[in-house]
Coordinates of C-alpha atoms (C1' of nucleotides) in Angstrom, one line a residue:
Chain A
M1 CA 150.6 68.1 57.2
T2 CA 147.0 67.8 57.6
I3 CA 144.7 65.8 56.1
R4 CA 141.6 67.6 55.2
L5 CA 138.3 65.8 55.2
T6 CA 137.6 68.0 52.2
D7 CA 133.6 68.0 50.3
K8 CA 134.7 65.3 47.6
R9 CA 136.5 63.9 50.5
K10 CA 133.3 63.3 52.2
Q11 CA 131.6 62.1 49.2
I12 CA 134.0 59.1 48.9
L13 CA 134.2 58.0 52.3
Q14 CA 129.6 58.7 52.0
V15 CA 129.8 56.2 48.7
L16 CA 131.9 53.7 50.6
K17 CA 129.9 53.7 53.8
R18 CA 126.9 53.2 51.7
Q19 CA 128.0 50.7 49.7
H20 CA 128.2 47.6 52.9
G21 CA 130.9 46.0 50.8
T22 CA 134.2 46.3 48.0
M23 CA 134.4 49.2 45.1
S24 CA 136.6 49.3 42.7
V25 CA 137.6 53.1 41.6
K26 CA 135.5 53.0 39.1
D27 CA 132.8 52.1 41.1
I28 CA 133.2 55.1 43.0
H29 CA 133.6 57.1 40.1
N30 CA 130.4 56.1 38.6
K31 CA 128.7 57.1 41.8
L32 CA 130.2 60.6 41.6
P33 CA 131.2 61.4 38.1
K34 CA 131.8 64.7 38.6
I35 CA 135.1 63.9 40.7
D36 CA 138.5 62.8 38.8
Q37 CA 139.3 59.5 39.1
V38 CA 142.3 60.6 39.9
T39 CA 141.1 62.5 43.0
I40 CA 139.1 58.8 43.7
Y41 CA 142.6 57.5 43.3
R42 CA 144.3 59.7 46.2
S43 CA 141.5 59.8 48.3
L44 CA 141.3 56.1 48.7
D45 CA 145.4 56.1 49.3
L46 CA 144.7 59.1 52.3
F47 CA 142.0 56.5 53.5
V48 CA 144.4 53.7 53.9
K49 CA 147.1 55.2 55.1
N50 CA 144.5 56.4 57.8
K51 CA 142.6 53.1 58.7
L52 CA 139.3 54.5 57.4
I53 CA 139.0 52.0 55.0
K54 CA 140.4 48.6 53.8
E55 CA 141.8 47.5 50.5
V56 CA 141.4 43.7 49.0
H57 CA 142.7 42.3 46.1
L58 CA 140.3 39.9 44.7
G59 CA 141.2 38.8 41.4
K60 CA 142.5 39.8 38.8
E61 CA 140.3 43.1 38.4
G62 CA 142.0 45.4 40.6
M63 CA 142.3 47.1 44.1
L64 CA 139.0 46.9 45.6
Y65 CA 138.3 49.2 48.6
E66 CA 135.5 48.7 51.5
Y67 CA 134.6 50.2 54.5
Q68 CA 134.9 47.9 57.4
T69 CA 131.4 48.3 60.2
E70 CA 133.2 45.6 61.8
P71 CA 136.4 43.4 60.0
H72 CA 135.8 40.2 58.2
H73 CA 136.9 38.4 54.8
H74 CA 136.3 37.4 51.7
A75 CA 134.9 34.5 50.2
I76 CA 134.2 34.9 46.3
C77 CA 132.7 32.6 44.0
D78 CA 134.2 31.6 41.0
D79 CA 131.2 30.7 38.8
C80 CA 129.2 34.1 40.0
R81 CA 132.1 36.1 41.1
K82 CA 129.9 37.6 43.5
V83 CA 131.7 38.2 46.6
R84 CA 130.4 36.8 50.5
H85 CA 131.7 38.6 53.9
F86 CA 132.0 36.0 57.1
T87 CA 133.4 36.9 60.1
A88 CA 136.3 34.8 62.5
P89 CA 137.6 35.4 65.8
D90 CA 141.2 37.1 64.6
E91 CA 143.1 35.5 68.1
K92 CA 142.2 32.0 67.0
I93 CA 143.3 32.0 63.6
K94 CA 146.4 33.9 64.5
K95 CA 146.8 30.6 67.5
L96 CA 146.6 28.9 63.8
L97 CA 149.4 30.5 62.1
G98 CA 151.7 29.9 64.7
L99 CA 153.7 32.5 63.6
E100 CA 156.8 33.2 65.9
D101 CA 159.4 36.2 65.0
F102 CA 156.3 37.6 63.2
E103 CA 154.3 40.7 64.3
V104 CA 151.5 40.6 63.1
E105 CA 148.8 43.4 62.5
E106 CA 146.8 43.0 59.3
I107 CA 145.3 38.9 58.8
E108 CA 143.4 39.3 55.5
V109 CA 141.7 35.4 54.5
I110 CA 140.7 34.9 51.2
V111 CA 138.4 32.3 50.1
K112 CA 137.4 30.7 46.5
G113 CA 135.2 28.6 45.4
V114 CA 131.6 28.5 44.4
C115 CA 129.0 29.3 46.4
K116 CA 125.9 26.7 46.2
K117 CA 122.8 28.7 46.2
Chain B
M1 CA 142.2 21.1 23.7
T2 CA 145.2 19.2 24.5
I3 CA 148.6 21.4 27.1
R4 CA 151.8 20.7 25.6
L5 CA 155.0 20.5 28.0
T6 CA 157.5 22.1 25.5
D7 CA 160.9 22.7 26.0
K8 CA 160.0 26.1 27.4
R9 CA 157.3 25.8 29.3
K10 CA 159.3 23.1 31.8
Q11 CA 162.2 25.6 32.1
I12 CA 159.0 28.7 33.0
L13 CA 158.7 25.5 35.5
Q14 CA 161.8 24.6 36.3
V15 CA 162.7 28.2 37.1
L16 CA 159.8 28.2 39.5
K17 CA 160.7 25.1 41.4
R18 CA 164.6 25.7 41.7
Q19 CA 162.5 29.1 43.4
H20 CA 161.2 27.8 46.6
G21 CA 158.8 31.0 47.0
T22 CA 157.1 33.9 45.0
M23 CA 158.2 35.0 41.7
S24 CA 157.1 37.6 39.4
V25 CA 157.0 37.5 35.3
K26 CA 160.3 40.0 35.7
D27 CA 162.1 37.7 37.9
I28 CA 161.4 34.1 35.7
H29 CA 162.3 36.7 32.7
N30 CA 165.8 37.4 33.6
K31 CA 166.7 34.1 34.3
L32 CA 164.9 33.2 30.9
P33 CA 166.4 36.1 28.9
K34 CA 165.4 34.4 25.7
I35 CA 162.0 33.6 26.5
D36 CA 159.3 36.1 25.7
Q37 CA 157.7 37.2 28.4
V38 CA 154.2 37.4 26.7
T39 CA 155.5 33.5 26.0
I40 CA 155.7 33.3 30.1
Y41 CA 152.8 35.3 30.8
R42 CA 150.7 32.6 28.8
S43 CA 152.3 30.0 30.3
L44 CA 151.7 30.7 33.6
D45 CA 147.8 31.0 32.8
L46 CA 148.3 27.4 31.5
F47 CA 150.5 26.2 35.1
V48 CA 147.7 27.4 37.5
K49 CA 144.6 26.6 35.4
N50 CA 145.9 23.5 35.8
K51 CA 146.9 23.5 39.2
L52 CA 150.8 23.9 38.5
I53 CA 151.7 26.4 40.1
K54 CA 149.5 28.7 42.7
E55 CA 149.2 32.4 41.9
V56 CA 149.0 35.0 45.0
H57 CA 148.7 39.1 45.3
L58 CA 150.7 40.1 47.9
G59 CA 150.8 43.9 47.6
K60 CA 150.7 46.1 44.8
E61 CA 153.6 45.0 42.8
G62 CA 152.0 42.8 40.1
M63 CA 151.1 39.1 41.0
L64 CA 153.5 36.7 42.1
Y65 CA 153.2 32.4 40.6
E66 CA 154.1 30.1 42.9
Y67 CA 155.4 26.3 43.0
Q68 CA 154.1 24.5 46.3
T69 CA 155.5 21.7 47.1
E70 CA 153.4 21.4 49.9
P71 CA 150.6 24.0 50.6
H72 CA 151.0 26.8 52.5
H73 CA 150.1 30.7 53.7
H74 CA 152.2 33.7 53.5
A75 CA 152.8 36.5 55.9
I76 CA 154.8 39.7 54.4
C77 CA 156.6 42.1 56.0
D78 CA 155.6 45.9 56.2
D79 CA 159.4 47.1 56.0
C80 CA 161.3 44.8 54.5
R81 CA 158.8 43.2 52.3
K82 CA 160.4 39.2 52.4
V83 CA 158.0 36.9 52.2
R84 CA 157.7 34.1 55.2
H85 CA 155.8 30.9 53.9
F86 CA 153.8 29.1 57.3
T87 CA 151.1 26.5 57.1
A88 CA 148.3 26.2 58.8
P89 CA 146.0 23.1 59.1
D90 CA 143.7 24.3 56.6
E91 CA 140.4 22.0 57.7
K92 CA 140.9 24.1 61.0
I93 CA 141.0 27.5 59.0
K94 CA 137.9 26.1 57.4
K95 CA 136.0 25.0 61.1
L96 CA 136.1 28.4 62.6
L97 CA 135.2 30.7 59.1
G98 CA 132.1 28.7 59.2
L99 CA 130.8 29.1 55.9
E100 CA 127.9 27.5 55.1
D101 CA 126.6 27.6 51.3
F102 CA 129.4 27.6 50.1
E103 CA 132.0 25.0 48.8
V104 CA 135.2 26.0 49.2
E105 CA 137.7 25.9 47.1
E106 CA 141.1 26.9 48.4
I107 CA 142.2 29.4 51.2
E108 CA 144.0 31.8 50.4
V109 CA 145.8 34.4 54.3
I110 CA 147.9 36.8 53.7
V111 CA 149.4 38.0 57.0
K112 CA 150.3 41.6 56.9
G113 CA 153.3 42.9 59.8
V114 CA 156.5 43.9 60.9
C115 CA 159.5 40.2 61.1
K116 CA 161.3 40.8 64.7
K117 CA 164.8 39.8 63.3
Chain C
dT1 C1' 156.4 12.9 5.3
dA2 C1' 152.8 15.9 5.0
dG3 C1' 148.5 18.3 7.7
dT4 C1' 146.7 20.2 11.2
dA5 C1' 146.4 21.9 15.2
dT6 C1' 149.2 24.3 19.0
dA7 C1' 152.5 27.4 20.8
dT8 C1' 155.7 31.3 20.1
dG9 C1' 157.7 36.4 18.9
dC10 C1' 156.4 40.6 17.8
dA11 C1' 154.3 44.5 17.8
dA12 C1' 150.5 47.4 19.3
dA13 C1' 146.8 47.7 22.0
dT14 C1' 144.4 47.5 26.6
dC15 C1' 144.3 48.7 31.2
dA16 C1' 145.0 50.5 35.9
dT17 C1' 147.3 53.4 38.2
dT18 C1' 150.8 57.7 38.9
dT19 C1' 152.6 62.1 38.4
dG20 C1' 154.2 66.4 36.9
dC21 C1' 152.1 70.9 36.9
dA22 C1' 149.0 74.8 36.8
dA23 C1' 144.8 76.4 39.1
dT24 C1' 141.5 76.2 43.0
dT25 C1' 140.8 76.1 47.2
dG26 C1' 140.6 75.6 53.1
dC27 C1' 142.4 77.1 56.7
dG28 C1' 145.2 79.3 60.4
dA29 C1' 146.9 83.6 61.3
dT30 C1' 146.5 88.4 60.7
Chain D
dA1 C1' 136.8 89.4 57.1
dT2 C1' 141.4 88.6 54.6
dC3 C1' 146.3 87.3 53.4
dG4 C1' 148.9 83.8 52.6
dC5 C1' 151.3 79.7 51.9
dA6 C1' 149.7 74.3 52.3
dA7 C1' 146.9 70.7 50.2
dT8 C1' 143.8 69.4 46.9
dT9 C1' 141.6 69.1 42.9
dG10 C1' 142.0 68.4 37.4
dC11 C1' 143.9 67.0 34.0
dA12 C1' 147.2 65.2 30.2
dA13 C1' 151.2 62.3 29.7
dA14 C1' 154.1 58.8 31.7
dT15 C1' 154.4 54.5 33.3
dG16 C1' 154.0 49.4 34.2
dA17 C1' 151.6 44.8 33.9
dT18 C1' 149.1 42.2 31.4
dT19 C1' 146.7 41.2 26.8
dT20 C1' 146.0 40.7 21.6
dG21 C1' 146.9 39.8 16.9
dC22 C1' 148.8 37.7 13.5
dA23 C1' 152.3 35.9 11.0
dT24 C1' 155.9 32.3 11.5
dA25 C1' 157.5 28.0 13.7
dT26 C1' 156.8 23.9 16.2
dA27 C1' 154.9 19.1 18.0
dC28 C1' 152.3 15.7 17.2
dT29 C1' 148.1 12.8 14.7
dA30 C1' 147.2 10.5 10.6

DNA sequence: TAGTATATGCAAATCATTTGCAATTGCGAT
DNA sequence: ATCGCAATTGCAAATGATTTGCATATACTA
């Protein structure tokens, strides 16, 4: 099985790269109305499996996808629903967790609260 | 608006308390087949809003609910899908995050990887 | 105990995501 | 260049989780 970087896949990845943040399938479809939603779903799955992008659950609103230039975590405001990024040294988090008998592959921190502007 | 702790709600909460772990709506419904799923959905929403229980997303499989005697985080094995709990001092995590301008209400850490038994 | 607000069940709607299948396209071998 | 086949795409329909509308049942207050 080969993974072809077709034109549509390139477009989808491009949109995600430009966004600098999370997008839903709908968001992507709005930007690329000529590409079928199903194709977007399948492409995203493929990208996730190949670790080109990340998927995150930040609420009940369905899965979100994100191209990360550098790994980061998310804080979401309960009021305005805006998402903020923040970085934290994975190694230190790992140490805090102290998980024995577990081969850690990915750590995801989701912070909920209210942003005071 | 008053929150009535009706018999059905008590049963649902009871089931969650006994579980010591996450449950899906289906899981709960299996244990309490006489209570309609819709009632379970509505009760869980209510419990979450009143902070009696927590809801977590650990995968694509839909929302999970959990009664936590003490706050903890989750590690999920990509192979066996088993969920493990672990605690970590919130204060220290908060410090690592270094979120300015954000009123933190809840921190959720989700670890993905493989458990080596 | 009557009156009213809340809770419940059922059927149907909605929303995100997946699947089946037929048509199209990309790419390597000729 | 083009033939052939595997991978990709779109469309329609299926699935699965969750929500909504509404009529009935139940709990609490006066």
